[in-house]
mmCIF file of C-alpha atoms and ligand atoms in Angstrom:
data_model
loop_
_atom_site.group_PDB
_atom_site.id
_atom_site.type_symbol
_atom_site.label_atom_id
_atom_site.label_comp_id
_atom_site.label_asym_id
_atom_site.label_seq_id
_atom_site.Cartn_x
_atom_site.Cartn_y
_atom_site.Cartn_z
ATOM 1 C CA UNK F 21 22.048 26.115 -23.325
ATOM 2 C CA UNK F 22 23.610 24.268 -20.430
ATOM 3 C CA UNK F 23 22.087 20.850 -19.778
ATOM 4 C CA UNK F 24 21.033 20.456 -16.171
ATOM 5 C CA UNK F 25 19.937 17.543 -13.995
ATOM 6 C CA UNK F 26 16.302 17.439 -12.868
ATOM 7 C CA UNK F 27 15.293 15.277 -9.896
ATOM 8 C CA UNK F 28 11.605 14.570 -9.265
ATOM 9 C CA UNK F 29 10.696 12.737 -6.069
ATOM 10 C CA UNK F 30 7.449 12.015 -4.334
ATOM 11 C CA UNK F 31 4.856 9.550 -3.113
ATOM 12 C CA UNK F 32 3.538 6.641 -5.160
ATOM 13 C CA UNK F 33 1.113 7.357 -7.997
ATOM 14 C CA UNK F 34 1.336 11.130 -7.759
ATOM 15 C CA UNK F 35 1.899 11.651 -11.473
ATOM 16 C CA UNK F 36 5.664 12.141 -11.350
ATOM 17 C CA UNK F 37 6.353 10.018 -14.396
ATOM 18 C CA UNK F 38 3.714 11.753 -16.535
ATOM 19 C CA UNK F 39 5.164 15.179 -15.842
ATOM 20 C CA UNK F 40 8.759 13.979 -16.137
ATOM 21 C CA UNK F 41 8.299 12.278 -19.487
ATOM 22 C CA UNK F 42 6.326 15.244 -20.935
ATOM 23 C CA UNK F 43 9.031 17.696 -19.921
ATOM 24 C CA UNK F 44 11.777 15.412 -21.264
ATOM 25 C CA UNK F 45 10.081 15.297 -24.650
ATOM 26 C CA UNK F 46 9.541 19.048 -24.695
ATOM 27 C CA UNK F 47 13.137 19.974 -23.872
ATOM 28 C CA UNK F 48 14.929 17.001 -25.468
ATOM 29 C CA UNK F 49 16.261 15.462 -22.254
ATOM 30 C CA UNK F 50 16.601 11.785 -21.366
ATOM 31 C CA UNK F 51 13.902 10.538 -19.011
ATOM 32 C CA UNK F 52 14.670 7.750 -16.535
ATOM 33 C CA UNK F 53 11.967 6.166 -14.379
ATOM 34 C CA UNK F 54 13.980 4.835 -11.433
ATOM 35 C CA UNK F 55 10.892 3.104 -9.999
ATOM 36 C CA UNK F 56 10.800 0.936 -13.135
ATOM 37 C CA UNK F 57 14.224 -0.383 -12.132
ATOM 38 C CA UNK F 58 13.056 -1.451 -8.654
ATOM 39 C CA UNK F 59 9.943 -2.925 -10.249
ATOM 40 C CA UNK F 60 12.098 -4.930 -12.665
ATOM 41 C CA UNK F 61 14.193 -6.413 -9.854
ATOM 42 C CA UNK F 62 10.900 -7.321 -8.143
ATOM 43 C CA UNK F 63 9.561 -8.987 -11.287
ATOM 44 C CA UNK F 64 12.758 -11.015 -11.584
ATOM 45 C CA UNK F 65 12.439 -12.068 -7.938
ATOM 46 C CA UNK F 66 8.802 -13.105 -8.424
ATOM 47 C CA UNK F 67 9.512 -15.020 -11.651
ATOM 48 C CA UNK F 68 12.393 -16.877 -10.025
ATOM 49 C CA UNK F 69 10.566 -17.636 -6.762
ATOM 50 C CA UNK F 70 13.000 -15.511 -4.763
ATOM 51 C CA UNK F 71 9.880 -13.957 -3.261
ATOM 52 C CA UNK F 72 7.826 -16.753 -1.740
ATOM 53 C CA UNK F 73 4.014 -17.061 -1.659
ATOM 54 C CA UNK F 74 3.898 -15.606 1.851
ATOM 55 C CA UNK F 75 5.963 -12.596 0.728
ATOM 56 C CA UNK F 76 9.216 -13.786 2.327
ATOM 57 C CA UNK F 77 12.297 -12.673 0.346
ATOM 58 C CA UNK F 78 15.286 -15.003 0.009
ATOM 59 C CA UNK F 79 17.761 -12.117 0.376
ATOM 60 C CA UNK F 80 20.879 -14.228 -0.014
ATOM 61 C CA UNK F 81 19.697 -15.632 -3.334
ATOM 62 C CA UNK F 82 18.703 -12.211 -4.593
ATOM 63 C CA UNK F 83 22.092 -10.815 -3.623
ATOM 64 C CA UNK F 84 23.778 -13.567 -5.644
ATOM 65 C CA UNK F 85 21.430 -13.119 -8.593
ATOM 66 C CA UNK F 86 21.803 -9.314 -8.882
ATOM 67 C CA UNK F 87 24.568 -9.842 -11.447
ATOM 68 C CA UNK F 88 22.080 -11.730 -13.656
ATOM 69 C CA UNK F 89 19.631 -8.812 -13.752
ATOM 70 C CA UNK F 90 20.372 -6.512 -16.638
ATOM 71 C CA UNK F 91 17.984 -3.553 -16.880
ATOM 72 C CA UNK F 92 17.814 -1.295 -19.912
ATOM 73 C CA UNK F 93 15.484 1.250 -21.492
ATOM 74 C CA UNK F 94 14.527 1.790 -25.105
ATOM 75 C CA UNK F 95 12.565 4.791 -26.253
ATOM 76 C CA UNK F 96 9.158 3.792 -27.620
ATOM 77 C CA UNK F 97 7.969 6.497 -30.037
ATOM 78 C CA UNK F 98 4.356 5.257 -29.855
ATOM 79 C CA UNK F 99 4.184 5.822 -26.100
ATOM 80 C CA UNK F 100 6.512 8.797 -26.152
ATOM 81 C CA UNK F 101 8.551 7.334 -23.294
ATOM 82 C CA UNK F 102 11.098 4.578 -22.706
ATOM 83 C CA UNK F 103 10.043 0.951 -22.319
ATOM 84 C CA UNK F 104 11.792 -1.156 -19.692
ATOM 85 C CA UNK F 105 13.728 -4.316 -20.624
ATOM 86 C CA UNK F 106 14.925 -7.152 -18.401
ATOM 87 C CA UNK F 107 17.779 -9.138 -19.928
ATOM 88 C CA UNK F 108 16.745 -7.930 -23.387
ATOM 89 C CA UNK F 109 13.037 -8.788 -22.983
ATOM 90 C CA UNK F 110 10.426 -6.013 -22.844
ATOM 91 C CA UNK F 111 8.732 -6.084 -19.427
ATOM 92 C CA UNK F 112 7.061 -2.669 -19.477
ATOM 93 C CA UNK F 113 3.526 -4.036 -18.917
ATOM 94 C CA UNK F 114 4.484 -6.822 -16.539
ATOM 95 C CA UNK F 115 6.233 -4.464 -14.094
ATOM 96 C CA UNK F 116 3.092 -2.283 -13.738
ATOM 97 C CA UNK F 117 0.750 -4.968 -12.366
ATOM 98 C CA UNK F 118 -0.631 -4.776 -8.848
ATOM 99 C CA UNK F 119 1.272 -7.962 -8.018
ATOM 100 C CA UNK F 120 4.589 -6.196 -8.616
ATOM 101 C CA UNK F 121 3.327 -3.052 -6.816
ATOM 102 C CA UNK F 122 2.476 -5.224 -3.820
ATOM 103 C CA UNK F 123 6.034 -6.548 -3.489
ATOM 104 C CA UNK F 124 8.249 -3.717 -4.721
ATOM 105 C CA UNK F 125 8.721 -1.625 -1.578
ATOM 106 C CA UNK F 126 10.319 -4.392 0.566
ATOM 107 C CA UNK F 127 12.661 -5.168 -2.361
ATOM 108 C CA UNK F 128 13.509 -1.459 -2.706
ATOM 109 C CA UNK F 129 14.346 -1.312 1.009
ATOM 110 C CA UNK F 130 17.257 -3.780 0.621
ATOM 111 C CA UNK F 131 20.648 -2.085 0.819
ATOM 112 C CA UNK F 132 22.394 -4.167 -1.839
ATOM 113 C CA UNK F 133 19.528 -3.594 -4.300
ATOM 114 C CA UNK F 134 19.643 0.178 -3.745
ATOM 115 C CA UNK F 135 23.427 0.331 -4.035
ATOM 116 C CA UNK F 136 23.340 -1.332 -7.437
ATOM 117 C CA UNK F 137 20.429 0.749 -8.742
ATOM 118 C CA UNK F 138 21.946 4.028 -7.550
ATOM 119 C CA UNK F 139 25.245 3.143 -9.211
ATOM 120 C CA UNK F 140 23.515 2.519 -12.534
ATOM 121 C CA UNK F 141 21.384 5.674 -12.188
ATOM 122 C CA UNK F 142 24.404 7.872 -11.488
ATOM 123 C CA UNK F 143 26.117 6.425 -14.540
ATOM 124 C CA UNK F 144 23.087 7.298 -16.700
ATOM 125 C CA UNK F 145 23.184 10.883 -15.421
ATOM 126 C CA UNK F 146 26.899 11.511 -15.893
ATOM 127 C CA UNK F 147 26.422 13.845 -18.864
ATOM 128 C CA UNK F 148 23.531 15.920 -17.453
ATOM 129 C CA UNK F 149 20.476 16.572 -19.642
ATOM 130 C CA UNK F 150 18.500 14.051 -17.626
ATOM 131 C CA UNK F 151 15.191 13.967 -15.768
ATOM 132 C CA UNK F 152 14.900 11.153 -13.258
ATOM 133 C CA UNK F 153 11.952 10.440 -11.015
ATOM 134 C CA UNK F 154 11.775 8.306 -7.883
ATOM 135 C CA UNK F 155 12.056 8.544 -4.126
ATOM 136 C CA UNK F 156 15.707 9.389 -3.452
ATOM 137 C CA UNK F 157 16.817 11.190 -6.592
ATOM 138 C CA UNK F 158 17.266 14.672 -5.094
ATOM 139 C CA UNK F 159 18.641 13.313 -1.809
ATOM 140 C CA UNK F 160 20.920 10.395 -2.770
ATOM 141 C CA UNK F 161 21.273 9.827 -6.518
ATOM 142 C CA UNK F 162 21.790 13.443 -7.636
ATOM 143 C CA UNK F 163 22.180 15.631 -4.536
ATOM 144 C CA UNK F 164 23.754 18.275 -6.801
ATOM 145 C CA UNK F 165 20.767 18.428 -9.197
ATOM 146 C CA UNK F 166 20.065 22.001 -10.311
ATOM 147 C CA UNK F 167 16.297 21.503 -10.149
ATOM 148 C CA UNK F 168 14.576 19.348 -7.532
ATOM 149 C CA UNK F 169 10.845 18.847 -7.301
ATOM 150 C CA UNK F 170 8.962 17.085 -4.515
ATOM 151 C CA UNK F 171 5.490 16.023 -5.645
ATOM 152 C CA UNK F 172 2.617 15.222 -3.347
ATOM 153 C CA UNK F 173 -1.168 14.669 -3.466
ATOM 154 C CA UNK F 174 -3.695 13.077 -1.105
ATOM 155 C CA UNK F 175 -3.639 9.260 -0.873
ATOM 156 C CA UNK F 176 -7.265 9.033 -2.077
ATOM 157 C CA UNK F 177 -6.573 11.080 -5.191
ATOM 158 C CA UNK F 178 -3.442 9.061 -5.943
ATOM 159 C CA UNK F 179 -5.336 5.772 -5.527
ATOM 160 C CA UNK F 180 -8.064 7.024 -7.864
ATOM 161 C CA UNK F 181 -5.469 7.890 -10.514
ATOM 162 C CA UNK F 182 -3.870 4.453 -10.216
ATOM 163 C CA UNK F 183 -7.329 2.833 -10.402
ATOM 164 C CA UNK F 184 -8.153 4.755 -13.599
ATOM 165 C CA UNK F 185 -4.781 3.828 -15.099
ATOM 166 C CA UNK F 186 -5.156 0.093 -14.383
ATOM 167 C CA UNK F 187 -8.792 -0.079 -15.521
ATOM 168 C CA UNK F 188 -7.881 1.742 -18.739
ATOM 169 C CA UNK F 189 -5.376 -1.059 -19.385
ATOM 170 C CA UNK F 190 -8.103 -3.649 -18.749
ATOM 171 C CA UNK F 191 -6.696 -4.910 -15.445
ATOM 172 C CA UNK F 192 -9.506 -5.820 -13.030
ATOM 173 C CA UNK F 193 -8.845 -4.017 -9.758
ATOM 174 C CA UNK F 194 -10.389 -3.029 -6.494
ATOM 175 C CA UNK F 195 -10.255 0.560 -5.250
ATOM 176 C CA UNK F 196 -9.758 -0.436 -1.589
ATOM 177 C CA UNK F 197 -6.862 -2.757 -2.492
ATOM 178 C CA UNK F 198 -5.180 0.011 -4.459
ATOM 179 C CA UNK F 199 -5.621 2.550 -1.671
ATOM 180 C CA UNK F 200 -4.175 0.033 0.756
ATOM 181 C CA UNK F 201 -1.189 -0.546 -1.560
ATOM 182 C CA UNK F 202 -0.573 3.198 -1.965
ATOM 183 C CA UNK F 203 -0.664 3.774 1.808
ATOM 184 C CA UNK F 204 1.485 0.757 2.568
ATOM 185 C CA UNK F 205 4.158 1.750 0.034
ATOM 186 C CA UNK F 206 4.138 5.335 1.372
ATOM 187 C CA UNK F 207 4.770 3.939 4.831
ATOM 188 C CA UNK F 208 7.598 1.586 3.826
ATOM 189 C CA UNK F 209 9.191 4.188 1.524
ATOM 190 C CA UNK F 210 9.274 6.872 4.223
ATOM 191 C CA UNK F 211 10.321 4.596 7.095
ATOM 192 C CA UNK F 212 13.080 2.454 5.590
ATOM 193 C CA UNK F 213 16.635 2.852 6.941
ATOM 194 C CA UNK F 214 18.396 3.482 3.638
ATOM 195 C CA UNK F 215 17.516 6.560 1.585
ATOM 196 C CA UNK F 216 13.952 6.947 2.846
ATOM 197 C CA UNK F 217 11.606 9.152 0.843
ATOM 198 C CA UNK F 218 12.298 12.685 2.106
ATOM 199 C CA UNK F 219 11.949 16.117 0.687
ATOM 200 C CA UNK F 220 15.419 17.503 -0.064
ATOM 201 C CA UNK F 221 15.838 20.861 1.739
ATOM 202 C CA UNK F 222 16.334 22.626 -1.597
ATOM 203 C CA UNK F 223 13.393 20.959 -3.388
ATOM 204 C CA UNK F 224 10.352 22.847 -4.646
ATOM 205 C CA UNK F 225 7.085 21.317 -3.434
ATOM 206 C CA UNK F 226 4.266 20.646 -5.869
ATOM 207 C CA UNK F 227 0.908 19.515 -4.476
ATOM 208 C CA UNK F 228 -0.947 18.493 -7.593
ATOM 209 C CA UNK F 229 -4.117 17.174 -5.885
ATOM 210 C CA UNK F 230 -6.228 19.685 -7.765
ATOM 211 C CA UNK F 231 -4.145 20.313 -10.859
ATOM 212 C CA UNK F 232 -4.748 18.980 -14.354
ATOM 213 C CA UNK F 233 -1.940 17.271 -16.253
ATOM 214 C CA UNK F 234 -1.678 20.354 -18.476
ATOM 215 C CA UNK F 235 -1.421 22.705 -15.480
ATOM 216 C CA UNK F 236 1.350 20.704 -13.850
ATOM 217 C CA UNK F 237 3.164 20.479 -17.167
ATOM 218 C CA UNK F 238 3.142 24.281 -17.488
ATOM 219 C CA UNK F 239 4.247 24.676 -13.862
ATOM 220 C CA UNK F 240 7.224 22.368 -14.410
ATOM 221 C CA UNK F 241 8.183 24.043 -17.666
ATOM 222 C CA UNK F 242 8.263 27.434 -15.908
ATOM 223 C CA UNK F 243 10.464 26.043 -13.145
ATOM 224 C CA UNK F 244 12.804 24.513 -15.715
ATOM 225 C CA UNK F 245 13.071 27.856 -17.524
ATOM 226 C CA UNK F 246 13.799 29.612 -14.238
ATOM 227 C CA UNK F 247 16.485 27.046 -13.361
ATOM 228 C CA UNK F 248 18.282 27.469 -16.682
ATOM 229 C CA UNK F 249 18.184 31.303 -16.858
HETATM 230 O O1 CDP J 315 4.714 4.696 -10.149
HETATM 231 P P1 CDP J 315 4.613 4.580 -8.663
HETATM 232 O O2 CDP J 315 4.551 5.889 -8.018
HETATM 233 O O3 CDP J 315 3.585 3.633 -8.215
HETATM 234 O O4 CDP J 315 5.933 3.928 -8.112
HETATM 235 P P2 CDP J 315 7.302 3.759 -8.852
HETATM 236 O O5 CDP J 315 7.924 5.078 -9.099
HETATM 237 O O6 CDP J 315 7.089 2.840 -10.000
HETATM 238 O O7 CDP J 315 8.185 3.029 -7.737
HETATM 239 C C1 CDP J 315 7.824 1.759 -7.244
HETATM 240 C C2 CDP J 315 8.471 1.555 -5.888
HETATM 241 O O8 CDP J 315 9.903 1.498 -6.043
HETATM 242 C C3 CDP J 315 8.238 2.618 -4.838
HETATM 243 O O9 CDP J 315 7.060 2.418 -4.078
HETATM 244 C C4 CDP J 315 9.488 2.506 -3.967
HETATM 245 O O10 CDP J 315 9.323 1.497 -2.997
HETATM 246 C C5 CDP J 315 10.554 2.079 -4.939
HETATM 247 N N1 CDP J 315 11.438 3.167 -5.392
HETATM 248 C C6 CDP J 315 12.503 3.531 -4.598
HETATM 249 O O11 CDP J 315 12.661 2.993 -3.511
HETATM 250 N N2 CDP J 315 13.385 4.466 -5.017
HETATM 251 C C7 CDP J 315 13.224 5.072 -6.189
HETATM 252 N N3 CDP J 315 14.129 5.975 -6.575
HETATM 253 C C8 CDP J 315 12.128 4.750 -7.009
HETATM 254 C C9 CDP J 315 11.225 3.802 -6.579
#
């Protein structure tokens, strides 16, 4: 069967990565979490004090240091999805903290960061047979993708999901802080100048506010089957 490209975009914490990785496993495609790449650049910037205490970003330094940031993925059979590596070191857990979430959207709004990430993402997708999730996959990274999904859910439901995820990992967190982070990232992601989060005109919309993980998995599988008929 012909291997297609599947682009999944949507707001923060709406369950894109869960559905993308489940489908990838089911149909034997490669799954790439593009948000993990922006998170990794953010982690590098935090570790190297390119982001200052007050949140100010030393853009010139980051621009110069981009060549020192090597991002890769390695499939982790235990988790059933790829782990993220920064310069050969596994950073999968460190990139998911609220500290990184709090700084990632301004980093992802920088043109030179996006240019580099998009270049790497397009290279990963050259052969097809890929599912990528993010904010600009159906609009900028793979505008020719055969299947595009735009996922949405209410901010409160998304914050609750993120809260459950972080508490399950043992990270102490505050519901109001998470809701604030979700809303703030939504705002920055939809209002930035370069590749803002937008629904591609040919994307299918999925509001999963009241769907279980199993229901959304079945929905996506049906759409994949339809797209490859
Ligand atoms: O998992 P969650 O929905 O919280 O976000 P993510 O997919 O890990 O992405 C983290 C952040 O990276 C987003 O809030 C965006 O600011 C940025 N991002 C982006 O600009 N473009 C993408 N293709 C993916 C993520």
